[in-house]
C-alpha positions as protocol buffer text, in pm:
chain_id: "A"
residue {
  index: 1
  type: UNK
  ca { x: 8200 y: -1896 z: 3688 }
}
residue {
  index: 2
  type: UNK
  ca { x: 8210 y: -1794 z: 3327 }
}
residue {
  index: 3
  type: UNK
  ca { x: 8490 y: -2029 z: 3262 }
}
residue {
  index: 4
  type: UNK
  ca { x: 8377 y: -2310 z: 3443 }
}
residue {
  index: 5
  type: UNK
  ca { x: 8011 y: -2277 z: 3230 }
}
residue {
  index: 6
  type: UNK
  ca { x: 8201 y: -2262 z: 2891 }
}
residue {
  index: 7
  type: UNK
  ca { x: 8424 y: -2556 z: 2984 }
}
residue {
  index: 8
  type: UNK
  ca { x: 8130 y: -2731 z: 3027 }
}
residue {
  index: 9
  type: UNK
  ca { x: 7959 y: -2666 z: 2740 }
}
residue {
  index: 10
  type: UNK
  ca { x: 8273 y: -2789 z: 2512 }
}
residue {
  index: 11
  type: UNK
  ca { x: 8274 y: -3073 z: 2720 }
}
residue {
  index: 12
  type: UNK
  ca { x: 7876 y: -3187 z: 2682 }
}
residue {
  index: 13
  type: UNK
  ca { x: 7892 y: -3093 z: 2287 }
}
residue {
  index: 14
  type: UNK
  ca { x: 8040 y: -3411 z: 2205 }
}
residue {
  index: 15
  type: UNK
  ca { x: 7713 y: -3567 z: 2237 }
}
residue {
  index: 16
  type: UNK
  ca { x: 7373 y: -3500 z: 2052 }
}
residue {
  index: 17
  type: UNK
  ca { x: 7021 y: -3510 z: 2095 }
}
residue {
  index: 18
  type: UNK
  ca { x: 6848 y: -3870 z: 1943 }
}
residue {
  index: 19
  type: UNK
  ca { x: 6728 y: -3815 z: 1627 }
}
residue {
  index: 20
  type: UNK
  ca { x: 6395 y: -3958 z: 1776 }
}
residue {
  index: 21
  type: UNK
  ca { x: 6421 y: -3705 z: 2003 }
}
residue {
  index: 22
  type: UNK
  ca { x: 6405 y: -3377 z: 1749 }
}
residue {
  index: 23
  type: UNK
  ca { x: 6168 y: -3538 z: 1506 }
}
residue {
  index: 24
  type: UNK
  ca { x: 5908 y: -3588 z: 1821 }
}
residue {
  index: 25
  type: UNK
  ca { x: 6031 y: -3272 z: 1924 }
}
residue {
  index: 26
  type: UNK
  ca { x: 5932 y: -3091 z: 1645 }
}
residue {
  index: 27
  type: UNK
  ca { x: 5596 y: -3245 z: 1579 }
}
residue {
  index: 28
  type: UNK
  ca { x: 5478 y: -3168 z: 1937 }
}
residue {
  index: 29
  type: UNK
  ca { x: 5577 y: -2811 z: 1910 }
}
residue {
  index: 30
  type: UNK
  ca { x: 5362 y: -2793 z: 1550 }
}
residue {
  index: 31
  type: UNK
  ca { x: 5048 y: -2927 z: 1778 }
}
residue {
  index: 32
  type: UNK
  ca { x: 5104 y: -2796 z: 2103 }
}
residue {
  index: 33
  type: UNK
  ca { x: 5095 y: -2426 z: 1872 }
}
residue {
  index: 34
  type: UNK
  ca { x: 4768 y: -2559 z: 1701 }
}
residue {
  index: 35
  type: UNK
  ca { x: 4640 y: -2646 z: 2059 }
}
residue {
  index: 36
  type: UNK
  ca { x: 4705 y: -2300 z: 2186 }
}
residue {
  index: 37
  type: UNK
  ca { x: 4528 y: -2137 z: 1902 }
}
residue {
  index: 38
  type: UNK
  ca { x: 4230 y: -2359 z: 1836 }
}
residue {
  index: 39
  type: UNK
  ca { x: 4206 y: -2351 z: 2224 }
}
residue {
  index: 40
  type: UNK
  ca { x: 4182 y: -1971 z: 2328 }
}
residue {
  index: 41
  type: UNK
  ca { x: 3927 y: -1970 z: 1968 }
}
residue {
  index: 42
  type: UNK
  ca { x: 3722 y: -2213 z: 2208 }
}
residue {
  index: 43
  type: UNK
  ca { x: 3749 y: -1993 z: 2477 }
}
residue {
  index: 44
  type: UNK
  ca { x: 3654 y: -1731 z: 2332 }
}
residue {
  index: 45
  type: UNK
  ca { x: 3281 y: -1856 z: 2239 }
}
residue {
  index: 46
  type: UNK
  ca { x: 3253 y: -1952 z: 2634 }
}
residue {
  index: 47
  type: UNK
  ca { x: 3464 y: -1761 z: 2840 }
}
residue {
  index: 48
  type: UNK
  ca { x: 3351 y: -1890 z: 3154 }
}
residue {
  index: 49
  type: UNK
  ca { x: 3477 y: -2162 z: 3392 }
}
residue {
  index: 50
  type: UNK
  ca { x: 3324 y: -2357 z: 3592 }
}
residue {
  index: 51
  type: UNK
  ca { x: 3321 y: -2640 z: 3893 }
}
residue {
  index: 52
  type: UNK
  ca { x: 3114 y: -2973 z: 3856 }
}
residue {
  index: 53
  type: UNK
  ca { x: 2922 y: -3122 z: 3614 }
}
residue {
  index: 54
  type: UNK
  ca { x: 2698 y: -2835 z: 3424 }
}
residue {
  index: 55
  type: UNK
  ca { x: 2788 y: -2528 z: 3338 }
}
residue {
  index: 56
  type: UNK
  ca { x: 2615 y: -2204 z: 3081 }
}
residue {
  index: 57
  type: UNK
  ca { x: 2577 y: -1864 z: 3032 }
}
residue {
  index: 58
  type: UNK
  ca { x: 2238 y: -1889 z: 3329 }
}
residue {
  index: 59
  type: UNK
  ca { x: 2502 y: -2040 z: 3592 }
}
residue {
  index: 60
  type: UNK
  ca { x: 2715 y: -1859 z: 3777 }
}
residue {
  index: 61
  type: UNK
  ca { x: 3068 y: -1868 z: 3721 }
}
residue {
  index: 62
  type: UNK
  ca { x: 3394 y: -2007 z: 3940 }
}
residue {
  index: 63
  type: UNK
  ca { x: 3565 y: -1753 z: 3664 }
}
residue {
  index: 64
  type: UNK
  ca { x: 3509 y: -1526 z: 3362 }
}
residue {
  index: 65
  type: UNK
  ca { x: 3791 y: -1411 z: 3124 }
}
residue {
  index: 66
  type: UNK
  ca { x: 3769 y: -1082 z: 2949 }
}
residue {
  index: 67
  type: UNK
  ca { x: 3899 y: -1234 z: 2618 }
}
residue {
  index: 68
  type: UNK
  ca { x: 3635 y: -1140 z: 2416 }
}
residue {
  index: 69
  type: UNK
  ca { x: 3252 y: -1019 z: 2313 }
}
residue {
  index: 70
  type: UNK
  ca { x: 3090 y: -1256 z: 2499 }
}
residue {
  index: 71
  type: UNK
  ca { x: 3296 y: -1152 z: 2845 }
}
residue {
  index: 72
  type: UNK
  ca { x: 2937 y: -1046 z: 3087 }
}
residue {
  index: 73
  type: UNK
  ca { x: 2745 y: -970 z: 2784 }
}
residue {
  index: 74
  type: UNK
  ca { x: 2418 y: -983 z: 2917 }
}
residue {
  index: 75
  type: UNK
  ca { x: 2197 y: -1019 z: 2625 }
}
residue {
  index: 76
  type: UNK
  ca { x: 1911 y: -1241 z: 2753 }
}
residue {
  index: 77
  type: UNK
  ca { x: 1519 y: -1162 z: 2726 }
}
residue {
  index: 78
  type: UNK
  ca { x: 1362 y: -1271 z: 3101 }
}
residue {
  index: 79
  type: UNK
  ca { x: 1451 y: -1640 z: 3212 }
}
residue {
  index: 80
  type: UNK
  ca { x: 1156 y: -1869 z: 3184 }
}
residue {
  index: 81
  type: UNK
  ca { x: 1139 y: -2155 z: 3442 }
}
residue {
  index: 82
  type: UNK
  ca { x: 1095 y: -2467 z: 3332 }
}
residue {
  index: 83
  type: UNK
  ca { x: 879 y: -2621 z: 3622 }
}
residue {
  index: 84
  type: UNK
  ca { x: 656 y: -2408 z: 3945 }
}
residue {
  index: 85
  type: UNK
  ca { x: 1009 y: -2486 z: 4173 }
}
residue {
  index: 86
  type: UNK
  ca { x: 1193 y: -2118 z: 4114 }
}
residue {
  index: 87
  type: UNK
  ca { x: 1479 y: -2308 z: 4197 }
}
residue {
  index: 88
  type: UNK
  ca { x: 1492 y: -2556 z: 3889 }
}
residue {
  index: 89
  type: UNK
  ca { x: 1609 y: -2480 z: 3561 }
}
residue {
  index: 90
  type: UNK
  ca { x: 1526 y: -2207 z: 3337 }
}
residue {
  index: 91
  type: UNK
  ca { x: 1545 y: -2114 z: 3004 }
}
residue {
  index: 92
  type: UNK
  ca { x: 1611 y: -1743 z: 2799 }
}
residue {
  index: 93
  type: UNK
  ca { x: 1621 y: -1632 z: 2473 }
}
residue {
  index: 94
  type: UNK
  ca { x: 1953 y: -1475 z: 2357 }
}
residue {
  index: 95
  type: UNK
  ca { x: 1966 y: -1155 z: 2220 }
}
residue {
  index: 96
  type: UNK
  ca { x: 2320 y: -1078 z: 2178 }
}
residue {
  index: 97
  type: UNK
  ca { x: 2510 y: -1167 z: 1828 }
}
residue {
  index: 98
  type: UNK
  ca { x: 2781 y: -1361 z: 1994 }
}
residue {
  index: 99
  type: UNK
  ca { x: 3138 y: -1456 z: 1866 }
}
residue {
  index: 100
  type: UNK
  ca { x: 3135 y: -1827 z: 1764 }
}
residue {
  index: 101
  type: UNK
  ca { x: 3348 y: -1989 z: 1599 }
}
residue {
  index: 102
  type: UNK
  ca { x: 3319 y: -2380 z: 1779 }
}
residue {
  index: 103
  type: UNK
  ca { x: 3312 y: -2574 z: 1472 }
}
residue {
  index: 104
  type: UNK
  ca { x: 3674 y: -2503 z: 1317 }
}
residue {
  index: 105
  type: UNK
  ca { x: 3824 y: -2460 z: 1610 }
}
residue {
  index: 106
  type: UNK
  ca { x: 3679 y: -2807 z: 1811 }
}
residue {
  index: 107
  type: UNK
  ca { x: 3767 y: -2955 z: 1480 }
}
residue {
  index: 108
  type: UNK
  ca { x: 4120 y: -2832 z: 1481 }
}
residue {
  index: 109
  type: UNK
  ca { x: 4159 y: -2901 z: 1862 }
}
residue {
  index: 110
  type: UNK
  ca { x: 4059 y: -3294 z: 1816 }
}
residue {
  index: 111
  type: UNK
  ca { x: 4297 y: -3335 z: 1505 }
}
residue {
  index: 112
  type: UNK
  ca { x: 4597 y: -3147 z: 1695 }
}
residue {
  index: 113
  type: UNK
  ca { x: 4534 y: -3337 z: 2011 }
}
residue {
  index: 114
  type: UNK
  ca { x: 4600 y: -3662 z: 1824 }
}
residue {
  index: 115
  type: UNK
  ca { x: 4918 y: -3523 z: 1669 }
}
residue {
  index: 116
  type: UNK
  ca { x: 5034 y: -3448 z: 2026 }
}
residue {
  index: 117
  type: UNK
  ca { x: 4902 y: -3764 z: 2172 }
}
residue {
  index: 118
  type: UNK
  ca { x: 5087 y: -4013 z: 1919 }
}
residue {
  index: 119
  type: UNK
  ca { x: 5438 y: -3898 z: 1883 }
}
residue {
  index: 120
  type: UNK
  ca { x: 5419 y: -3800 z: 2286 }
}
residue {
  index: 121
  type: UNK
  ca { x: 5358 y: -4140 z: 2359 }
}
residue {
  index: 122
  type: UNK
  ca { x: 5677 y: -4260 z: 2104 }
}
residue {
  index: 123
  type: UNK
  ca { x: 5869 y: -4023 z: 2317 }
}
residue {
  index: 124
  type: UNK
  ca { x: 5755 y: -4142 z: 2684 }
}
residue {
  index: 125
  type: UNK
  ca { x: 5819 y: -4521 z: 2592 }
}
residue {
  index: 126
  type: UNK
  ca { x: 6147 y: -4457 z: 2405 }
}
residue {
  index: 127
  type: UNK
  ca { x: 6249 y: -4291 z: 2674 }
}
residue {
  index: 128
  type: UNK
  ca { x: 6157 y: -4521 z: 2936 }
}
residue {
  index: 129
  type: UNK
  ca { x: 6248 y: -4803 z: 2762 }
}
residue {
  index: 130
  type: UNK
  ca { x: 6572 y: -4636 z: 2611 }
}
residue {
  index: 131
  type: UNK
  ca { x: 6714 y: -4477 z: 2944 }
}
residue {
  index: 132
  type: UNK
  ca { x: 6683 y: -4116 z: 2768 }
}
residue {
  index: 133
  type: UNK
  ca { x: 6502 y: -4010 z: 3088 }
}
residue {
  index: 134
  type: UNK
  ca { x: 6642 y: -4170 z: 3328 }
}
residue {
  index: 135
  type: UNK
  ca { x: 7009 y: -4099 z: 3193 }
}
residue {
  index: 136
  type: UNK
  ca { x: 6938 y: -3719 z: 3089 }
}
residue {
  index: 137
  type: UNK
  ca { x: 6573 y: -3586 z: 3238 }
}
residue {
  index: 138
  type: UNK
  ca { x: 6547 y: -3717 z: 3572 }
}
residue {
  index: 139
  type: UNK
  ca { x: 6757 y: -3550 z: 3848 }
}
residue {
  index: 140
  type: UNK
  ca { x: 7004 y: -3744 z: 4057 }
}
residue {
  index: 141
  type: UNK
  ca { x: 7014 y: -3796 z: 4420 }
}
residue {
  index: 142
  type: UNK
  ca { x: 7328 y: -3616 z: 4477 }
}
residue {
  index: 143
  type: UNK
  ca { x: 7141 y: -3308 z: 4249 }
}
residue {
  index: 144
  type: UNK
  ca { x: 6869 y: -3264 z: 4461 }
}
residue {
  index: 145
  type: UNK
  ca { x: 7099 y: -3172 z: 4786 }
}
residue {
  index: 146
  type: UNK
  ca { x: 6963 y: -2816 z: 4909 }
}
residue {
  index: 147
  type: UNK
  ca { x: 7310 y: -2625 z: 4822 }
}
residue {
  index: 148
  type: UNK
  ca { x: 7297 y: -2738 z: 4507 }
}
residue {
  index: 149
  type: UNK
  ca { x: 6884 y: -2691 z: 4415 }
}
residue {
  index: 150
  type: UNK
  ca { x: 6982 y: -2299 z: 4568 }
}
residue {
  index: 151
  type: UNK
  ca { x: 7263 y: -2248 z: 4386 }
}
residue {
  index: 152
  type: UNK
  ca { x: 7085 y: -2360 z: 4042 }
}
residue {
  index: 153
  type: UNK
  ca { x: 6805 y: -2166 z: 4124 }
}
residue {
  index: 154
  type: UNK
  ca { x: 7003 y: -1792 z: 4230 }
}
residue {
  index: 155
  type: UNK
  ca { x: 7187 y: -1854 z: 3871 }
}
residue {
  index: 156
  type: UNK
  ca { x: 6881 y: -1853 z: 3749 }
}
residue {
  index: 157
  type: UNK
  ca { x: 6765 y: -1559 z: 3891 }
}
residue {
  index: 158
  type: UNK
  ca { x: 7050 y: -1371 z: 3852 }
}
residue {
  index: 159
  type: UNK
  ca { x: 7036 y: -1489 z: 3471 }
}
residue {
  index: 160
  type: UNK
  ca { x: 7349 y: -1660 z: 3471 }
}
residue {
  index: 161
  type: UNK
  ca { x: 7259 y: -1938 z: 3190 }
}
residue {
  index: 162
  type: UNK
  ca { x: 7523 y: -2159 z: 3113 }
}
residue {
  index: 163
  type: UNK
  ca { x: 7603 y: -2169 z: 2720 }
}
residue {
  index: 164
  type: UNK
  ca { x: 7402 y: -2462 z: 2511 }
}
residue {
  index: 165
  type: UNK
  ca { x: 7577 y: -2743 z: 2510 }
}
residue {
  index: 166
  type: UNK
  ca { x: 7437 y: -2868 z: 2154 }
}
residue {
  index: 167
  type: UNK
  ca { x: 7345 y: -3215 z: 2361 }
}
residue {
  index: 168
  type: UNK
  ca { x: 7100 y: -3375 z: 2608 }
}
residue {
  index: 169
  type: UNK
  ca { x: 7268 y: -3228 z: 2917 }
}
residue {
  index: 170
  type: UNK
  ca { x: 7090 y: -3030 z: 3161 }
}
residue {
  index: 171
  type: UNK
  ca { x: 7061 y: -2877 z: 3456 }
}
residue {
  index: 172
  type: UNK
  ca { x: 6860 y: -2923 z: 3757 }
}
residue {
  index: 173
  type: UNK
  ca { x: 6604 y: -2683 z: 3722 }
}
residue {
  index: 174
  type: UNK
  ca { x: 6549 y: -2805 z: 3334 }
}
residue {
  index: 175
  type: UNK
  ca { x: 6543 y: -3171 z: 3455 }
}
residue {
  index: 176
  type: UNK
  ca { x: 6242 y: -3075 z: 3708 }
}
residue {
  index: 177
  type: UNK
  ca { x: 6069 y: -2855 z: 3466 }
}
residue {
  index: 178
  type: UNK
  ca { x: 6058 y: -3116 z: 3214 }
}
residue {
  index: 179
  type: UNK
  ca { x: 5956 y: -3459 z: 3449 }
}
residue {
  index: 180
  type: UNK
  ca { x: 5662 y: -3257 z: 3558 }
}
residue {
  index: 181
  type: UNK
  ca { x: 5573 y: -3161 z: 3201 }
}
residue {
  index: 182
  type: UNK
  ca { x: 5637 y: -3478 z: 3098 }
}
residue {
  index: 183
  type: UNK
  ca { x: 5501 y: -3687 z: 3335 }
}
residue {
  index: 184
  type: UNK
  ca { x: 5227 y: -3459 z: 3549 }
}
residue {
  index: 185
  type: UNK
  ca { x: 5093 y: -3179 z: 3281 }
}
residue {
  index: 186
  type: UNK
  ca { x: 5114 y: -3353 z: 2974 }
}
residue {
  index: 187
  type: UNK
  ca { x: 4897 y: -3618 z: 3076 }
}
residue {
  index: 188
  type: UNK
  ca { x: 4664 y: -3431 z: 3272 }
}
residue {
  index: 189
  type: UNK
  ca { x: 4632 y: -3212 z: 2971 }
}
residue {
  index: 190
  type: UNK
  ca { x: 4508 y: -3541 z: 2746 }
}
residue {
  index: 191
  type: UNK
  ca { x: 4306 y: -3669 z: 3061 }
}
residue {
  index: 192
  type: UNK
  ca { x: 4086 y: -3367 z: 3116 }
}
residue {
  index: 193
  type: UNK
  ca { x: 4050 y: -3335 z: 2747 }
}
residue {
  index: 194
  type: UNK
  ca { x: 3942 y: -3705 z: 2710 }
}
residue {
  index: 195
  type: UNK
  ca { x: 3661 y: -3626 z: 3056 }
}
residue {
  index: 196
  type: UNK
  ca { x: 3502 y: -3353 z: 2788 }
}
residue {
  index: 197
  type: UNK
  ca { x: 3428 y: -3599 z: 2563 }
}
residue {
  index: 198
  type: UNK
  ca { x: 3055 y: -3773 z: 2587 }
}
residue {
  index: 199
  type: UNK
  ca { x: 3145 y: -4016 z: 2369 }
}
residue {
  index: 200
  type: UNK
  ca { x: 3464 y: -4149 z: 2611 }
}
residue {
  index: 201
  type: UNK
  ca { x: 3296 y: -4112 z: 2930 }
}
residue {
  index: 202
  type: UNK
  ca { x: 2995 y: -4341 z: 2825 }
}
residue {
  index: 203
  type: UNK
  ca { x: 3267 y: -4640 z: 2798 }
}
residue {
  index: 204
  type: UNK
  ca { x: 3455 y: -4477 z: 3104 }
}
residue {
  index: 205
  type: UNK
  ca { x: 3242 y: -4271 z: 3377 }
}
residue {
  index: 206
  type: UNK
  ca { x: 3507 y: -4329 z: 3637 }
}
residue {
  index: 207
  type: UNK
  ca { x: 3696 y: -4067 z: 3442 }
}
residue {
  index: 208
  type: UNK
  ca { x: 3445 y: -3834 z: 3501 }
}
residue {
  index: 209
  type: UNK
  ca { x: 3409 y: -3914 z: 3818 }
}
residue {
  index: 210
  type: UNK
  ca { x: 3781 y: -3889 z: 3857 }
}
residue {
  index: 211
  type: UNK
  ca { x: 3742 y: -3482 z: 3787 }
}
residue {
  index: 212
  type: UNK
  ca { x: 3399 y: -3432 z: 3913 }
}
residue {
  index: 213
  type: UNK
  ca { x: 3237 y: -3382 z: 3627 }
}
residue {
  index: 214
  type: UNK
  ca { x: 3234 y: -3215 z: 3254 }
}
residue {
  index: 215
  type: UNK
  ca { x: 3340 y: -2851 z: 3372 }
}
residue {
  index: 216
  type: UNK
  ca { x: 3544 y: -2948 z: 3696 }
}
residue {
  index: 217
  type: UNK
  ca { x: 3754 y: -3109 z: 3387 }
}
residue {
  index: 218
  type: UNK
  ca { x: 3752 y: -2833 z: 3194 }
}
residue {
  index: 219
  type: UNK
  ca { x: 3852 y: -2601 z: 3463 }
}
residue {
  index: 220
  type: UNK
  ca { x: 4139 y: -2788 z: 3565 }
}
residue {
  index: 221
  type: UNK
  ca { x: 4242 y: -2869 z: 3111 }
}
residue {
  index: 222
  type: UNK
  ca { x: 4232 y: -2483 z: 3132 }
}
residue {
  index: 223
  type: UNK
  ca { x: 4459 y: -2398 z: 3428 }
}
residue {
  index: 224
  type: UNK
  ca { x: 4676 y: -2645 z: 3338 }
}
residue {
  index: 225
  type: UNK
  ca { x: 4686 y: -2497 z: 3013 }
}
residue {
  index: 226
  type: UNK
  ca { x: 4801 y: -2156 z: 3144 }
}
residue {
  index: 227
  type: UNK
  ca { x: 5095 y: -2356 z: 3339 }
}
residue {
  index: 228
  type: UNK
  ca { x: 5215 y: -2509 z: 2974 }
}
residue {
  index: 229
  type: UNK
  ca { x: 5168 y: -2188 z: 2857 }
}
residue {
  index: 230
  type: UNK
  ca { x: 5430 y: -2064 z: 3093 }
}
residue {
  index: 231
  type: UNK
  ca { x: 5695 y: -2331 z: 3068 }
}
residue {
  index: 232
  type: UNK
  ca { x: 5696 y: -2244 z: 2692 }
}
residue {
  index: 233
  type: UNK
  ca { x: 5781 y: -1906 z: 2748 }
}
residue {
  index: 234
  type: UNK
  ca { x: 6046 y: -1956 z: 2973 }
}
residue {
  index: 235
  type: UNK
  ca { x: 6165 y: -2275 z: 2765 }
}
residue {
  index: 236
  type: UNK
  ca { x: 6185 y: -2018 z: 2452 }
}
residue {
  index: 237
  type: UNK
  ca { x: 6379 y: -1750 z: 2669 }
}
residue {
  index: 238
  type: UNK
  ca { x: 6616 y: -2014 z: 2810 }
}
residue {
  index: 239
  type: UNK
  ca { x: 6680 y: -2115 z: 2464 }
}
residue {
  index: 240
  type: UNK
  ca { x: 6758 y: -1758 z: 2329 }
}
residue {
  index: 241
  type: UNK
  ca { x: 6945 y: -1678 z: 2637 }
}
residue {
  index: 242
  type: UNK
  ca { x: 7158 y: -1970 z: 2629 }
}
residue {
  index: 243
  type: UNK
  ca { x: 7269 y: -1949 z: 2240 }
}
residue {
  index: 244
  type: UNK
  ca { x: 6952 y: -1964 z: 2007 }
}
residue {
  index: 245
  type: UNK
  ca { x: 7180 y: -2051 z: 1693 }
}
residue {
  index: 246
  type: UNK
  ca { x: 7322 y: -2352 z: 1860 }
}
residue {
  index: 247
  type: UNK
  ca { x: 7055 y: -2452 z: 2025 }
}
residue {
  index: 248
  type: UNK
  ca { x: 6805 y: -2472 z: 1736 }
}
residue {
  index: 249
  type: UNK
  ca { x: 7122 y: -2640 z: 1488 }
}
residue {
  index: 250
  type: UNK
  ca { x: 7103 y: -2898 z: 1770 }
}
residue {
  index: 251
  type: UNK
  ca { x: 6761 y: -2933 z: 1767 }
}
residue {
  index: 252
  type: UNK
  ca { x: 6734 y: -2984 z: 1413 }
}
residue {
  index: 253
  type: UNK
  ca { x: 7019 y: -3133 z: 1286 }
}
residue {
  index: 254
  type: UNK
  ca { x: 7182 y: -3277 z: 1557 }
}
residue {
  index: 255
  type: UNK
  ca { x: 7496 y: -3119 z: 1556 }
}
């Protein structure tokens, strides 16, 4: 096995990663790290989820995350109804010093979205239009046979990661990792994002309608978040695991 995984890395090295490729590359990982940050600062001021179209500290939450100050603080004088109904909205004055920090970090968020928005889109239509996907990142017919999905999969397990190959060649599990980042997280990342914003629902409702609302988007922008979050990880072990040197000369310089 050993053999056969070195053999194939010699073999793939002849050929190297676009240079289109590592300068997008790079740029997305500069704003998906600006994203994470300016995201979980975000969080923190409102650590509460919600489904469908409002959503506040009064509300109950669909989930509340212990990440910081505000987690079930509970600083609120009496609510005040606004009308006779009980069940209509109310009002309450704070009286907890909470941690907010919203302005930076929305401002960050916005400018970091558009730096992952613009050079993701070079990369989908170059590769599209250049056969990068469909020659490197989409799996085969013959691929997706169930020996050969189990066999990819109990390597993995068993941490048997074949050496970088300094190229675009990967295996199956990579190829399906990256198509749904690519072409299912990413832009349901940039969707839900765009369905927070007032000012792109007025000219498109259907998009909010398309989520169910303001905090059904933000719900889902935040789960899907967590799954980014995860391929990341693993992406960076992978890396490590399967020569970091290598793979980051590759990456970089192209050789």
């Amino acid at each position: 096995m050993a053999k056969d995984l070195g053999k194939r890395g010699r073999i793939n090295s002849m050929e190297h990663h676009a240079r289109w490729v590592r300068i997008t590359h790079w740029i997305v990982t500069v704003s998906v790290l600006s994203l994470v940050f300016s995201g979980f600062v975000i969080l923190m001021a409102h650590p509460r989820l919600y489904w469908g179209d409002a959503g506040n500290d009064l509300i109950p939450a669909l989930v509340e995350l212990p990440i910081s100050r505000n987690y079930q603080h509970g600083g609120w004088d009496n609510p005040t109804p606004f009308f006779e109904n009980a069940a209509g909205p109310i009002s309450a004055n704070r009286t907890y010093n909470i941690f907010n920090q919203n302005g930076w970090g929305r401002s960050l968020h916005f400018l970091a979205a558009w730096c992952l928005v613009l050079p993701g889109t070079v990369y989908l239509l170059a590769g599209i239009f250049g056969g990068h996907f469909r020659s490197h990142i989409w799996p085969r017919r013959k691929e997706l046979a169930p020996g050969l999905v189990w066999r990819d999969v109990a390597d993995h397990l068993r941490l048997r990661i074949p050496p970088a190959s300094g190229g675009p060649h990967y295996g199956l599990l990579q190829k399906c990792a990256y198509s749904l980042v690519v072409f299912l997280a990413a832009p349901l990342m940039v969707l839900t994002g765009l369905a927070m914003s007032p000012a792109v629902t007025a000219a498109l409702p259907s998009l909010l309608r398309l989520f169910g609302g303001y905090q059904s988007a933000r719900t889902i922008h935040f789960f899907t978040f967590v799954a980014l979050l995860l391929f990341m990880f693993v992406h960076v072990v992978m890396v490590i695991m399967s020569g970091f040197r290598r793979q980051i000369r590759a990456m970089t310089r192209g050789k």
